Every structure is written in C-alpha cells, then in structure tokens.
PDB file of C-alpha atoms in Angstrom:
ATOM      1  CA  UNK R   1      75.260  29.727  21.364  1.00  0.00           C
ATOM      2  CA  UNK R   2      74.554  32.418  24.017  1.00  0.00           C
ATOM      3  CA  UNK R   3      74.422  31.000  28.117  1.00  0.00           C
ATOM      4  CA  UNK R   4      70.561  32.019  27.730  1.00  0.00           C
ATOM      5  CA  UNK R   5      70.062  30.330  24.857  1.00  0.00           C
ATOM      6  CA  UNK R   6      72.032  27.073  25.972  1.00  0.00           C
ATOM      7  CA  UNK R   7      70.043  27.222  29.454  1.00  0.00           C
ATOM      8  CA  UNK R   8      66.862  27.169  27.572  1.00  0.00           C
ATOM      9  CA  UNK R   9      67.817  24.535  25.263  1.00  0.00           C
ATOM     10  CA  UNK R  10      68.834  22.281  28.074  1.00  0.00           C
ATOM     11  CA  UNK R  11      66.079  23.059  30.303  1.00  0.00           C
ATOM     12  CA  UNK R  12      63.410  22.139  27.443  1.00  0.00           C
ATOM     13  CA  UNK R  13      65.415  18.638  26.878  1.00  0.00           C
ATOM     14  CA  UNK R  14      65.213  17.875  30.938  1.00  0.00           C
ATOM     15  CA  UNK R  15      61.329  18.615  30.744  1.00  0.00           C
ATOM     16  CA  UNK R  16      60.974  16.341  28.121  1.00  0.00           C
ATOM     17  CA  UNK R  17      62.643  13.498  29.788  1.00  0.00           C
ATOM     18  CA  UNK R  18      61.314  14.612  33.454  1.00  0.00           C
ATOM     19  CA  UNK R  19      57.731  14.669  34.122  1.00  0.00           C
ATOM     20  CA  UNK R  20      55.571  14.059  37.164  1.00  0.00           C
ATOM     21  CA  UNK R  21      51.753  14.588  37.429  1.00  0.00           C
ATOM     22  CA  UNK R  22      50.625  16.897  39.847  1.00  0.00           C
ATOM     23  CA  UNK R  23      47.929  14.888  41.719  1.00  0.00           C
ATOM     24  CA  UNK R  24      48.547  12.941  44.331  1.00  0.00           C
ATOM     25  CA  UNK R  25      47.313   9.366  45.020  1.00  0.00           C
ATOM     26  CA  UNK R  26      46.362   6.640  42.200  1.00  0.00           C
ATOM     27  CA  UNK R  27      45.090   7.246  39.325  1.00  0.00           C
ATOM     28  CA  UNK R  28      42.621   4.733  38.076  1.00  0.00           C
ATOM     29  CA  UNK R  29      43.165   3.035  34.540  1.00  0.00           C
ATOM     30  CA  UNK R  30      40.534   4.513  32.023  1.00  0.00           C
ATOM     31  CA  UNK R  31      39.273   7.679  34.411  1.00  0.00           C
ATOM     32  CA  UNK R  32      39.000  11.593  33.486  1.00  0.00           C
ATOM     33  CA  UNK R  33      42.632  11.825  35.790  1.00  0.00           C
ATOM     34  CA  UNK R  34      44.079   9.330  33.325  1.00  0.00           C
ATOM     35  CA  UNK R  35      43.311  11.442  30.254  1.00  0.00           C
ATOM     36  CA  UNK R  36      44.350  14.188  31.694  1.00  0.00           C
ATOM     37  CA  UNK R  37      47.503  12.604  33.263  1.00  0.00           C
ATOM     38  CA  UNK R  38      48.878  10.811  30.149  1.00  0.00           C
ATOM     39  CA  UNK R  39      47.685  13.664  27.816  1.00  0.00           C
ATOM     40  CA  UNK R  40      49.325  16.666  29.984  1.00  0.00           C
ATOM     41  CA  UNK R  41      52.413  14.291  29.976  1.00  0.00           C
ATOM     42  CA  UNK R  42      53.141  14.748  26.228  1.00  0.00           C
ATOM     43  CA  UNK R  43      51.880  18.606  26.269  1.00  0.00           C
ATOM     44  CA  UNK R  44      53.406  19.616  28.822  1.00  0.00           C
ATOM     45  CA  UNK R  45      56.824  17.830  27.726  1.00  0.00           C
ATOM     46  CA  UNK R  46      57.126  18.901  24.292  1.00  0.00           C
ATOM     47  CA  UNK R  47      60.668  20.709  23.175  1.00  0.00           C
ATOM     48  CA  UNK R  48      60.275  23.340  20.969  1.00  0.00           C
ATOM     49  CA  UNK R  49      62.991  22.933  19.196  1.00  0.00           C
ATOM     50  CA  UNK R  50      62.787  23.604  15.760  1.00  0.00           C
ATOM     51  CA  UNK R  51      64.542  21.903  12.727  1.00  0.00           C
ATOM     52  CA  UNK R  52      65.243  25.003  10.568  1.00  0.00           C
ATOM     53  CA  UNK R  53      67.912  26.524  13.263  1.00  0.00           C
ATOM     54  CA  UNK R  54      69.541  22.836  13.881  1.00  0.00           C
ATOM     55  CA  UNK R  55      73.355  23.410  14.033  1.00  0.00           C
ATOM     56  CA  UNK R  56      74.679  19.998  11.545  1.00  0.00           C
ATOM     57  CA  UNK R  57      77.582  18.672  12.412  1.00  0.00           C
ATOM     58  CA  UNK R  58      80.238  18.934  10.423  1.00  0.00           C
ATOM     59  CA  UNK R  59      81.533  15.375   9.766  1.00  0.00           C
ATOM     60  CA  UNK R  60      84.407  13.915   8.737  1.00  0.00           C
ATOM     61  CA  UNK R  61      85.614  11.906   5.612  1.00  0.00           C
ATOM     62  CA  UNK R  62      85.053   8.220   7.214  1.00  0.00           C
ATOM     63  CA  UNK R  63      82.082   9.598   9.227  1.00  0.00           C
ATOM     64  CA  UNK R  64      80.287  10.950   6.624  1.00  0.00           C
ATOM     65  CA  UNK R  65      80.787   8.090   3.717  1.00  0.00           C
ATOM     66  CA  UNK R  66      78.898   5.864   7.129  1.00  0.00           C
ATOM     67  CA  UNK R  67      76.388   8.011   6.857  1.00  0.00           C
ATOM     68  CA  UNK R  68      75.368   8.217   3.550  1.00  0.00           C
ATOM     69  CA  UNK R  69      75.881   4.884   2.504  1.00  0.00           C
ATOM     70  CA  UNK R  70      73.018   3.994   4.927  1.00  0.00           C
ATOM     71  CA  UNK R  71      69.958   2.634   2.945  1.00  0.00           C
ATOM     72  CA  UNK R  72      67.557   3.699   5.403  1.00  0.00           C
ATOM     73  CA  UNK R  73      66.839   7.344   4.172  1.00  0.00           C
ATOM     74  CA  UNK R  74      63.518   6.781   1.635  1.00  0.00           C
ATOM     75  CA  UNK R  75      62.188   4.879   4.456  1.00  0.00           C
ATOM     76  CA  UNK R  76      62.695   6.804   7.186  1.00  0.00           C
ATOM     77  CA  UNK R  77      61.719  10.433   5.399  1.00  0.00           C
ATOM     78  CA  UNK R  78      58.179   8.611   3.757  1.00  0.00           C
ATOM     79  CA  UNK R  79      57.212   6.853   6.895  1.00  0.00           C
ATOM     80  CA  UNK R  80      57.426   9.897   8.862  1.00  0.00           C
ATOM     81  CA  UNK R  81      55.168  11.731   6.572  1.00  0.00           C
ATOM     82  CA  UNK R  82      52.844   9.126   6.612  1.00  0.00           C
ATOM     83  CA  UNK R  83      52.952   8.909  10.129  1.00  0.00           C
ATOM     84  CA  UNK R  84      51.989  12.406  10.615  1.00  0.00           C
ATOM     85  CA  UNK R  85      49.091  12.535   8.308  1.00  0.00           C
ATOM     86  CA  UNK R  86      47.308   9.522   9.739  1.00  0.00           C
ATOM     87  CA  UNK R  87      47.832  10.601  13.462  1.00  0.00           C
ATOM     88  CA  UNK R  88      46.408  14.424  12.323  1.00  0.00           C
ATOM     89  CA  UNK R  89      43.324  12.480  11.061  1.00  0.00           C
ATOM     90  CA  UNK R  90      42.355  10.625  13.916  1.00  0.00           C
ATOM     91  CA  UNK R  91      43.215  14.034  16.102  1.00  0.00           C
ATOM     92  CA  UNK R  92      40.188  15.625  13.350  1.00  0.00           C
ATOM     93  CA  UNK R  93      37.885  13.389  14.768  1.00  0.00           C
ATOM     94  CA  UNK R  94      37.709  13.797  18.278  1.00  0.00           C
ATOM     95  CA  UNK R  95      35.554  15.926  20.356  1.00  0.00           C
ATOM     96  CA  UNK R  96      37.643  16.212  23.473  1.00  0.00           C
ATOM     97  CA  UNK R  97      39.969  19.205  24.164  1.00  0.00           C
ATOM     98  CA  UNK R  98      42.628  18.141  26.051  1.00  0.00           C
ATOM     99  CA  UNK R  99      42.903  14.684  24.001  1.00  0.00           C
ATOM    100  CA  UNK R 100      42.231  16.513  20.577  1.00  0.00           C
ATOM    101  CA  UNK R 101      45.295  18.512  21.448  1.00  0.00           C
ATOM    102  CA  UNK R 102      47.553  15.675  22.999  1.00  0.00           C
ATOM    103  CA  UNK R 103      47.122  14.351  19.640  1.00  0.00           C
ATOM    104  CA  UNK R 104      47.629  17.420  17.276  1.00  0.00           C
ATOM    105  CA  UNK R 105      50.805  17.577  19.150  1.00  0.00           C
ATOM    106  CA  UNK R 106      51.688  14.120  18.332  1.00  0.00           C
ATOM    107  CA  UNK R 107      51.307  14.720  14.496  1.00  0.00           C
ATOM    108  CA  UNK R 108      53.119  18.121  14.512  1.00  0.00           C
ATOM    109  CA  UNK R 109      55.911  16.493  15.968  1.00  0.00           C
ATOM    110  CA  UNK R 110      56.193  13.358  13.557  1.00  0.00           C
ATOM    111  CA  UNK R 111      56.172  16.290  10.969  1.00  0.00           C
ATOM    112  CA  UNK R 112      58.564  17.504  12.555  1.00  0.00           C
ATOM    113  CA  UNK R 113      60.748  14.189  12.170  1.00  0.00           C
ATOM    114  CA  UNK R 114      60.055  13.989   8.812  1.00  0.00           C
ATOM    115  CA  UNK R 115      61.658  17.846   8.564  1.00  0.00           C
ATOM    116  CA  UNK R 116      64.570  16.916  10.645  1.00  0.00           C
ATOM    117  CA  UNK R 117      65.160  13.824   8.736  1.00  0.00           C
ATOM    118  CA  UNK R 118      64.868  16.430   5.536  1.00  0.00           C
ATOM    119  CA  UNK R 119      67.501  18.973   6.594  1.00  0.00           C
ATOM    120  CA  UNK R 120      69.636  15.925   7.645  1.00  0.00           C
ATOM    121  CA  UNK R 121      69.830  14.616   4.306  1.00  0.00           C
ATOM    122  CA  UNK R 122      70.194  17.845   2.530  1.00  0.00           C
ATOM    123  CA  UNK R 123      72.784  19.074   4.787  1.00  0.00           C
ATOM    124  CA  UNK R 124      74.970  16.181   3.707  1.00  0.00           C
ATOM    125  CA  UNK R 125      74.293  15.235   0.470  1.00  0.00           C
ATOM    126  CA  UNK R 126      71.892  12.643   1.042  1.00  0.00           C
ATOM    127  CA  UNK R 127      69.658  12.227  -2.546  1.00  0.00           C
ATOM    128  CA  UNK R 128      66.494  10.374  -1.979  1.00  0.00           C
ATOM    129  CA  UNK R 129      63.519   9.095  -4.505  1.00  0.00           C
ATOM    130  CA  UNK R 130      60.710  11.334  -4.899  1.00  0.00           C
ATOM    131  CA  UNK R 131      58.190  11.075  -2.393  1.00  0.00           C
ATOM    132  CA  UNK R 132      55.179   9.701  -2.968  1.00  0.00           C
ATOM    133  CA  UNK R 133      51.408  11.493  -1.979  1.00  0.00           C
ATOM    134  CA  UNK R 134      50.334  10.928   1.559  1.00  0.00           C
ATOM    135  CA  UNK R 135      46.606  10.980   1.223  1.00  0.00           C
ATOM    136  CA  UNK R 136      44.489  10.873   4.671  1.00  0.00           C
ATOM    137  CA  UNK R 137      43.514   7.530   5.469  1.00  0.00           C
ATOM    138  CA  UNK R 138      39.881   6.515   4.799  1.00  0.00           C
ATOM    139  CA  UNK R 139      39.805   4.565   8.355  1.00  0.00           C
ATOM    140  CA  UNK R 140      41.665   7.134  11.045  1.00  0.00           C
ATOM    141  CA  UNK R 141      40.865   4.850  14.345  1.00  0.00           C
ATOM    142  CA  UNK R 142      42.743   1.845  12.371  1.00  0.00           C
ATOM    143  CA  UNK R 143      45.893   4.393  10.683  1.00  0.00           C
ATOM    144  CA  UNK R 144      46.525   5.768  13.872  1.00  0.00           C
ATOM    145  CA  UNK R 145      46.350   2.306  15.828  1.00  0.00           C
ATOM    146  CA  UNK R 146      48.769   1.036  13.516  1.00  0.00           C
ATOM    147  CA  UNK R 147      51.146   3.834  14.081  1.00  0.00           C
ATOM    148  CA  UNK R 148      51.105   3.397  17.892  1.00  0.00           C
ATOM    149  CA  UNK R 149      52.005  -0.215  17.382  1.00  0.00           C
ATOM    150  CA  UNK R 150      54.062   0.300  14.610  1.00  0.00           C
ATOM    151  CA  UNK R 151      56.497   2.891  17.129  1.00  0.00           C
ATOM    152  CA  UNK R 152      56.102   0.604  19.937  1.00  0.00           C
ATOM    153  CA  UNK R 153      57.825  -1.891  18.441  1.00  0.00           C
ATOM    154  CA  UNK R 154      60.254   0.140  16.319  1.00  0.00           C
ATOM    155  CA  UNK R 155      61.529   2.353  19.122  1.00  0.00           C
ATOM    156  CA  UNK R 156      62.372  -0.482  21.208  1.00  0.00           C
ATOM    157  CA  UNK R 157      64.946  -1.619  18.683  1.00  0.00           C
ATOM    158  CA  UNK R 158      66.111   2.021  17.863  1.00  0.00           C
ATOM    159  CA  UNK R 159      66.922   2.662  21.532  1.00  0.00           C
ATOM    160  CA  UNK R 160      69.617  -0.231  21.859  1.00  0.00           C
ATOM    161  CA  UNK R 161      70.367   0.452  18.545  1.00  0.00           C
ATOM    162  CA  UNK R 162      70.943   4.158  18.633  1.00  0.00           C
ATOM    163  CA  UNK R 163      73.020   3.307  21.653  1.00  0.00           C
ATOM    164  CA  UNK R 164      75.144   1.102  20.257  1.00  0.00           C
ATOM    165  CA  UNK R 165      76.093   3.703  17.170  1.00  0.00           C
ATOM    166  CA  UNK R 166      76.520   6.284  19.945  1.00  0.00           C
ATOM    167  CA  UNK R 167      79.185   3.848  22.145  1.00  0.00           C
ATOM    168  CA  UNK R 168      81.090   2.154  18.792  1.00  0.00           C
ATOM    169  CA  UNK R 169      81.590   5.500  17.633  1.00  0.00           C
ATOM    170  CA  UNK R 170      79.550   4.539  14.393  1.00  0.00           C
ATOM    171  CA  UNK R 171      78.265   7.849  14.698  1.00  0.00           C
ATOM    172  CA  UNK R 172      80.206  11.081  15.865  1.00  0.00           C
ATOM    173  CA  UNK R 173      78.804  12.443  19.302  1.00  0.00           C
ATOM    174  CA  UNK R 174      78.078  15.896  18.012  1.00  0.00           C
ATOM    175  CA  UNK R 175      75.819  13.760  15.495  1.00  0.00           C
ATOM    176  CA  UNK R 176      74.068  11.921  17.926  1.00  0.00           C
ATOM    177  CA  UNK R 177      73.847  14.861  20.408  1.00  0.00           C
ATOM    178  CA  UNK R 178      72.213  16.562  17.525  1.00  0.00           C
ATOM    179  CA  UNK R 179      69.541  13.638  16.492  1.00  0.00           C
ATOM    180  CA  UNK R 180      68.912  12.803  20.304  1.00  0.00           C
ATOM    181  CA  UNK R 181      65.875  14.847  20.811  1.00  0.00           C
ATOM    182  CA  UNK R 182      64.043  12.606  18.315  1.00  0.00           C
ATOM    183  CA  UNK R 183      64.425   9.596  19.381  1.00  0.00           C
ATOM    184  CA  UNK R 184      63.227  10.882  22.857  1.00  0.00           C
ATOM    185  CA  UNK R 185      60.284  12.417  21.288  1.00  0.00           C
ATOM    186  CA  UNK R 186      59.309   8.444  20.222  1.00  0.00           C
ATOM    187  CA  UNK R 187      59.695   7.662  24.145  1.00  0.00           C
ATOM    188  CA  UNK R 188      57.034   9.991  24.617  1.00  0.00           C
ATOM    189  CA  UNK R 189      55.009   9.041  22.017  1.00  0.00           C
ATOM    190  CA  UNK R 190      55.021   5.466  22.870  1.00  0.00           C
ATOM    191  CA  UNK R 191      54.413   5.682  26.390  1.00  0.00           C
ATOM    192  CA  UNK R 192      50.942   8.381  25.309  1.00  0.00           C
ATOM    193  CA  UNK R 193      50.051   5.652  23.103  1.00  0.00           C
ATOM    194  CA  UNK R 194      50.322   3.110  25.450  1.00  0.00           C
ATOM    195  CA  UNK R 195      48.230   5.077  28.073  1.00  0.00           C
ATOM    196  CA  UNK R 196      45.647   5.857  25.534  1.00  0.00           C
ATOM    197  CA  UNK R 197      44.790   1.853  24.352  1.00  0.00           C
ATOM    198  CA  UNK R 198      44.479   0.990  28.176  1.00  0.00           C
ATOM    199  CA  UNK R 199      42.083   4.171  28.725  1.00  0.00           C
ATOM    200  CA  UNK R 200      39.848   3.691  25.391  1.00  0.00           C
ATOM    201  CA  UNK R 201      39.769  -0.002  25.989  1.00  0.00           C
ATOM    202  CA  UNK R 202      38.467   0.775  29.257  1.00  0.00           C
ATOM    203  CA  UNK R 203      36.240   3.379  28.473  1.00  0.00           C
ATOM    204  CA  UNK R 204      34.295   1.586  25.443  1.00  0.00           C
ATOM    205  CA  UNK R 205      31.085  -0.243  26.238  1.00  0.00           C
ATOM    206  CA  UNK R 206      31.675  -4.013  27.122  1.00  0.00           C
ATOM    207  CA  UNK R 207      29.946  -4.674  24.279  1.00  0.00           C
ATOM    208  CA  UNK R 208      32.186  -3.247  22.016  1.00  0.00           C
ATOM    209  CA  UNK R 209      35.718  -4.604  23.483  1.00  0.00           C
ATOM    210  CA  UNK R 210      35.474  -7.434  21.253  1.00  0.00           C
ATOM    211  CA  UNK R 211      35.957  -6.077  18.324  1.00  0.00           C
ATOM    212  CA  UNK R 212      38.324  -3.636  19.584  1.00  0.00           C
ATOM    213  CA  UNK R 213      40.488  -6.815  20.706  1.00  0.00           C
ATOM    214  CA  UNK R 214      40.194  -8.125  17.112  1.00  0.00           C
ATOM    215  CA  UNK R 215      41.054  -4.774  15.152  1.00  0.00           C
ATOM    216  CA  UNK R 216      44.453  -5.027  17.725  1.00  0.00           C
ATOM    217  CA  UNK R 217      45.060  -8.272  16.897  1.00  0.00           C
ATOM    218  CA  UNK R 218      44.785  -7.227  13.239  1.00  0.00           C
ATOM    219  CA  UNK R 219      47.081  -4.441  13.738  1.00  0.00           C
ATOM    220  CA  UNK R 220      49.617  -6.961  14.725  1.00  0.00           C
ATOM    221  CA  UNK R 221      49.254  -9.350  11.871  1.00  0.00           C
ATOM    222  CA  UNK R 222      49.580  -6.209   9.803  1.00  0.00           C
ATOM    223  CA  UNK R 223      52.772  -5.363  10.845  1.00  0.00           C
ATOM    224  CA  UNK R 224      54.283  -8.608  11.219  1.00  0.00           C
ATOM    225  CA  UNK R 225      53.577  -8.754   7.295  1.00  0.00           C
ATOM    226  CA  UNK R 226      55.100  -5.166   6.745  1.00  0.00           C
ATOM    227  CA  UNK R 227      58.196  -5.562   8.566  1.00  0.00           C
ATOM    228  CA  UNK R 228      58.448  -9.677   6.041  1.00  0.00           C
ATOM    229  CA  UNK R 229      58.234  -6.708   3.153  1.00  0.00           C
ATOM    230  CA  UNK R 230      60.772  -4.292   4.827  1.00  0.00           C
ATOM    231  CA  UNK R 231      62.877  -7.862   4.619  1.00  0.00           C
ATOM    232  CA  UNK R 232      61.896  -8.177   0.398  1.00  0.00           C
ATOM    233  CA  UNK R 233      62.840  -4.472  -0.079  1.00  0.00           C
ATOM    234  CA  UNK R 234      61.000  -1.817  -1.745  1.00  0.00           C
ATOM    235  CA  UNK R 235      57.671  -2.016  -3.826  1.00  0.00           C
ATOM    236  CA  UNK R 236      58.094  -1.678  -8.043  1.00  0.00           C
ATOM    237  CA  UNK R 237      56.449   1.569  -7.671  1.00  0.00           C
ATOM    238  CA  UNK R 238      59.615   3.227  -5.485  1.00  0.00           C
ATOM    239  CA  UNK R 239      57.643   3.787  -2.776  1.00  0.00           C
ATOM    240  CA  UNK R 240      59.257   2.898   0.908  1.00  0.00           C
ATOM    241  CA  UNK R 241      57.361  -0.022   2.870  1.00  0.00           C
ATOM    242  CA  UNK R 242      56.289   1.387   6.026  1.00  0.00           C
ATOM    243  CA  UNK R 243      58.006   1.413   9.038  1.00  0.00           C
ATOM    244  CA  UNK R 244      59.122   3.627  12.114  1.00  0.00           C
ATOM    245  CA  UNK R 245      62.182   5.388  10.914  1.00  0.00           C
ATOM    246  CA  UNK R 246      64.826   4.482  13.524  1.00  0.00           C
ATOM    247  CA  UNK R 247      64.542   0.993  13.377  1.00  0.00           C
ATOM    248  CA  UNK R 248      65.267   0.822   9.257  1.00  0.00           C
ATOM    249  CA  UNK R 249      68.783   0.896  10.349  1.00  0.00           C
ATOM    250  CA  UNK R 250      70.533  -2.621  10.455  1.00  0.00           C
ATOM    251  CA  UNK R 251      72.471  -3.877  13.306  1.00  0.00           C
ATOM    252  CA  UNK R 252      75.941  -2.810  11.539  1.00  0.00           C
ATOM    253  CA  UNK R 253      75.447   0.332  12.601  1.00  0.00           C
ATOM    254  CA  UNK R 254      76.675  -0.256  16.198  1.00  0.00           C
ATOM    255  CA  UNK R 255      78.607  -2.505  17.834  1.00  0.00           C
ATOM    256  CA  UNK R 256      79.054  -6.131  16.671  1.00  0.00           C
ATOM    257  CA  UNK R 257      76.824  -7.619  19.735  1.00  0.00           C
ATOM    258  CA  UNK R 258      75.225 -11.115  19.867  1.00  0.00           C
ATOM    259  CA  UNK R 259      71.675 -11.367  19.546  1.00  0.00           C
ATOM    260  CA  UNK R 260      71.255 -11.518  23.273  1.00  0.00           C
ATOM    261  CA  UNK R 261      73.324  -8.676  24.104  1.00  0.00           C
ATOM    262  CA  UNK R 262      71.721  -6.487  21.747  1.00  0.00           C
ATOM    263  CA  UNK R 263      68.525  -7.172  23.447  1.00  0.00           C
ATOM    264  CA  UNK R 264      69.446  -6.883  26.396  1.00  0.00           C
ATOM    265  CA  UNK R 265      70.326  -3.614  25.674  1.00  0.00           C
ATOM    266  CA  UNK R 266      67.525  -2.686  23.907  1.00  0.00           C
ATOM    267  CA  UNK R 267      65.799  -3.519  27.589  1.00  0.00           C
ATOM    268  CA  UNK R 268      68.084  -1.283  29.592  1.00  0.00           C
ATOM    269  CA  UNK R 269      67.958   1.634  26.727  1.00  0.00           C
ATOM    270  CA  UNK R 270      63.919   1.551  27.013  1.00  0.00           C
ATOM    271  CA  UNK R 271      64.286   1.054  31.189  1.00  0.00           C
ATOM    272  CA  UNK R 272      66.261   4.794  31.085  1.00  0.00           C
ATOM    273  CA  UNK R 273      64.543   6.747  28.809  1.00  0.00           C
ATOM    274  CA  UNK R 274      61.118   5.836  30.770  1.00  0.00           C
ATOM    275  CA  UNK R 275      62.118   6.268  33.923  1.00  0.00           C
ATOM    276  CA  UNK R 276      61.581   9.999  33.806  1.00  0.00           C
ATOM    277  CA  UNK R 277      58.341  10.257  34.059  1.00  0.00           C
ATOM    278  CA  UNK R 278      55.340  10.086  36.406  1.00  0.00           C
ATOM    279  CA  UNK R 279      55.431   5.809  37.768  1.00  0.00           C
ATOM    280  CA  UNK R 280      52.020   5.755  37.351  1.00  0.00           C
ATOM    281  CA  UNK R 281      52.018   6.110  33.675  1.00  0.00           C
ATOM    282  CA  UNK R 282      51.733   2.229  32.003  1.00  0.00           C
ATOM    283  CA  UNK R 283      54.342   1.927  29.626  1.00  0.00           C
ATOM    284  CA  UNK R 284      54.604  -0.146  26.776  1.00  0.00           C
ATOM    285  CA  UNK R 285      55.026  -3.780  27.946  1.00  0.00           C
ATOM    286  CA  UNK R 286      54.389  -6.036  25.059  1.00  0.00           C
ATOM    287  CA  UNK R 287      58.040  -5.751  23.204  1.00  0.00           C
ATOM    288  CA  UNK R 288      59.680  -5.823  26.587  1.00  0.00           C
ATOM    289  CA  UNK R 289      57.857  -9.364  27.487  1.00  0.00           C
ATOM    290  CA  UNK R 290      58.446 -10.385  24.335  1.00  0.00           C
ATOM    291  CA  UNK R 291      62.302  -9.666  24.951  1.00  0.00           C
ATOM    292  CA  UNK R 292      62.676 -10.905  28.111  1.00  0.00           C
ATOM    293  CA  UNK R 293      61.139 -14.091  27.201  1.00  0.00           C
ATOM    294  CA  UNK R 294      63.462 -14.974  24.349  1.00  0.00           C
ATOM    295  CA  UNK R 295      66.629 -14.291  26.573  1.00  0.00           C
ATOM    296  CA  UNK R 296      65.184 -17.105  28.196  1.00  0.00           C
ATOM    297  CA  UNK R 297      66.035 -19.081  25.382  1.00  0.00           C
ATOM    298  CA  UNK R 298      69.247 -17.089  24.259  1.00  0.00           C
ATOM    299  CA  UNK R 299      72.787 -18.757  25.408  1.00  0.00           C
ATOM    300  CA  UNK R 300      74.930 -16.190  27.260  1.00  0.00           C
TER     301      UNK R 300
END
C-alpha cells in the first residue's frame, strides 16, 4: 500500500469513529436539528471502503482450522442480506431527503457486510448452504424496527466479544485489523437507530404513541423468541434463524471470562467505540441498563 493510499485509508477510519455536529448549543429531542444531526452523523461518517480490494490475511494452520470450524457463517451471511433488504424498504418509503438518504446508506452498508462476510468465506474455504430468497417485507416500519433492535442488542455482545478474540489471540491481529471496520459500522448504525426511535416517537401525534409503544414492545417479544430459536438451531428448511451477525459467535471465541467479566466488558467495549461522536447524540441505553443491573446481582 502506497503512503497516499494508507493516509486515506486511515483518515476515512478516524472519521468514522470521530464525529461532532457543527451547531452549537442543544439540540432538542425530536426537532429538524435532530434529524439533521443524527442523520449527517452516519453520512457524513461512512468509509468507503470497499470489499472487493480487501487485502485477506493470510492465516496460519491453527488460526485458520479456528476459523472455519466456527458455526456462525449461514447465519451471519443470511442475516445480513436480510438486514439490508428490509432497511432499503423502509428507506423506499420516506419522503424526506436527508432521512431517505441516512437510510439508503444504512442498507448499502449492511450489503456491504453481507459482501465482506462473502469474500471472507471464499477467501478461506468457508462452504456455506445455499441462501435462501430475501423477499421485501410486506410491513417495512415493523422489518426495519426489528433490525434496529435486533443490532442494538447484538452489537453490544459482539463488542466485548470481538474484544476478547482480539486480546486471547483467538483471532490473528491482521484478521481483526481487517474485519474492524464492520463492527464499527454497527456502532454507527446503532447509535442512528437509537436517535431515530427518540425523534419519530417524538414527532408522531400523541394520539398515535400508543400503539407505537406496543409495536416496540412487540419487537422485543419477537426477538426474545428468535434468539430461544438461535438456542434450538436451524429451521428443517436450512434456512439461518435471524440474528445480527457478530453476536452468532459463542463465548469460546475469546477469552475464558466469567459471566460478569464478560459483561463488564461488553460495557467498556460499547463506552469506547461511542465516545467518538457528537455527546449530544442519545445512544442506545436499554442493553447497557440491562447490564449494569445484573452485575448487581453477579458475584465478583
């Protein structure tokens, strides 16, 4: 790689992980400035990276056999298609520029997961089942809700557990320096997600909060009873249940932590790779509470 190129390259990943909003003062929950803010956040730190010209790692014997023997590869490759066909439908059906676009970025780049994830597997040897359709979903407010919640809670458990691969060793460090980008792209698309729930909530009539409450609370029950699947395996058709691709792993992949450690890390993972960006975005708070609250509980 030429200095230019590897100046670029790391000057795209610090704008991703660094950004600050250009307007001074607060900026009110549910206002124009909050659209703008939260949406400009994941334009304006997107890394253009691009899958086809990703240099893989050359691993070796032990590393490799690791990798390959993980059963998390269906899963992760399907979900992420799914993933980006239901967020590309809800982006179809709004009328708003700025947010139209916020999302259409959002789906390009859990396609491009699911292409990373693709050359990954191909570039060592990975064979996986043969995909299933991904038709649009017939209710896009609901598909892409689900998504949002579904990556809130799955990247919370992929950052401690990403971190843990990347400090055992479990994973080589050109690997991880390689895959790194992604998980910092779900960083980003939690916290837009979590900044657009508090601004539609907001911005619905009062009269309709209700049953947005109750299609949330749905969403919840819905993927408490997808990850009791993930548990059972996968469906007699082949396909993959769903679920956010970095979190499919199982703790074995890092170090051998107690429960309590592991979320406590988990905590200080999601602290770091928030803390670059404007304070006045909300981040995602429910996992975190829920977290903190059961160390409460958890023996040292």
């Amino acid at each position: 790689m030429s200095d230019t190129s590897a100046a670029a390259v790391a000057e795209a990943d610090h704008v991703m992980r660094h950004w600050q909003y250009d307007v001074q003062g607060p900026v009110e929950i549910g206002s124009d400035s909050h659209k703008r803010m939260f949406c400009r956040m994941l334009l304006e730190s997107h890394n253009p990276y691009k899958p086809a010209v990703i240099e893989w790692p050359t691993l070796p014997p032990d590393a490799l056999k690791r990798l390959t023997a993980l059963p998390i590869w269906d899963i992760a490759v399907q979900t992420e298609g799914r993933a980006s066909i239901r967020v590309a439908t809800y982006a179809a059906t709004i009328q708003d520029p700025l947010l139209r676009a916020a999302l259409v970025m959002d789906g390009e780049e859990e396609a491009r997961h699911k292409v990373v994830l693709s050359r990954l597997v191909e570039a060592y040897g990975i064979e996986l089942a043969q995909e299933p359709p991904y038709p649009a979903p017939k209710d896009a407010e609901w598909a892409w809700m689900k998504t949002g919640f579904s990556e809130c809670i799955d990247s919370f458990v992929a950052f401690g557990l990403f971190r843990s691969a990347q400090r055992s060793g479990y994973f080589p460090e050109a690997l991880v320096e390689t895959f790194e980008p992604v998980i910092q792209e779900e960083a980003r698309h939690i916290l837009f997600f979590a900044n657009w729930v508090a601004w539609y909530r907001r911005t619905l009539p009062f009269w309709k909060r209700p049953w947005f409450y109750a299609r949330v609370a749905a969403v919840w029950v819905t993927l408490i009873w997808d990850r009791m699947a993930i548990a059972r395996g996968i469906d007699t058709d082949g396909v993959a249940r769903d679920a956010n691709f970095p979190a499919t792993g199982t703790a074995d992949i890092g170090e051998s932590l107690k429960p309590r450690d592991l979320i406590a890390l988990c905590l200080e993972e999601d602290a770091r790779r928030m803390g670059g960006y404007d304070k006045r975005l909300l981040r995602p708070t429910f996992v975190p509470k829920l977290a903190r609250f059961a160390l409460r509980f958890m023996k040292a």
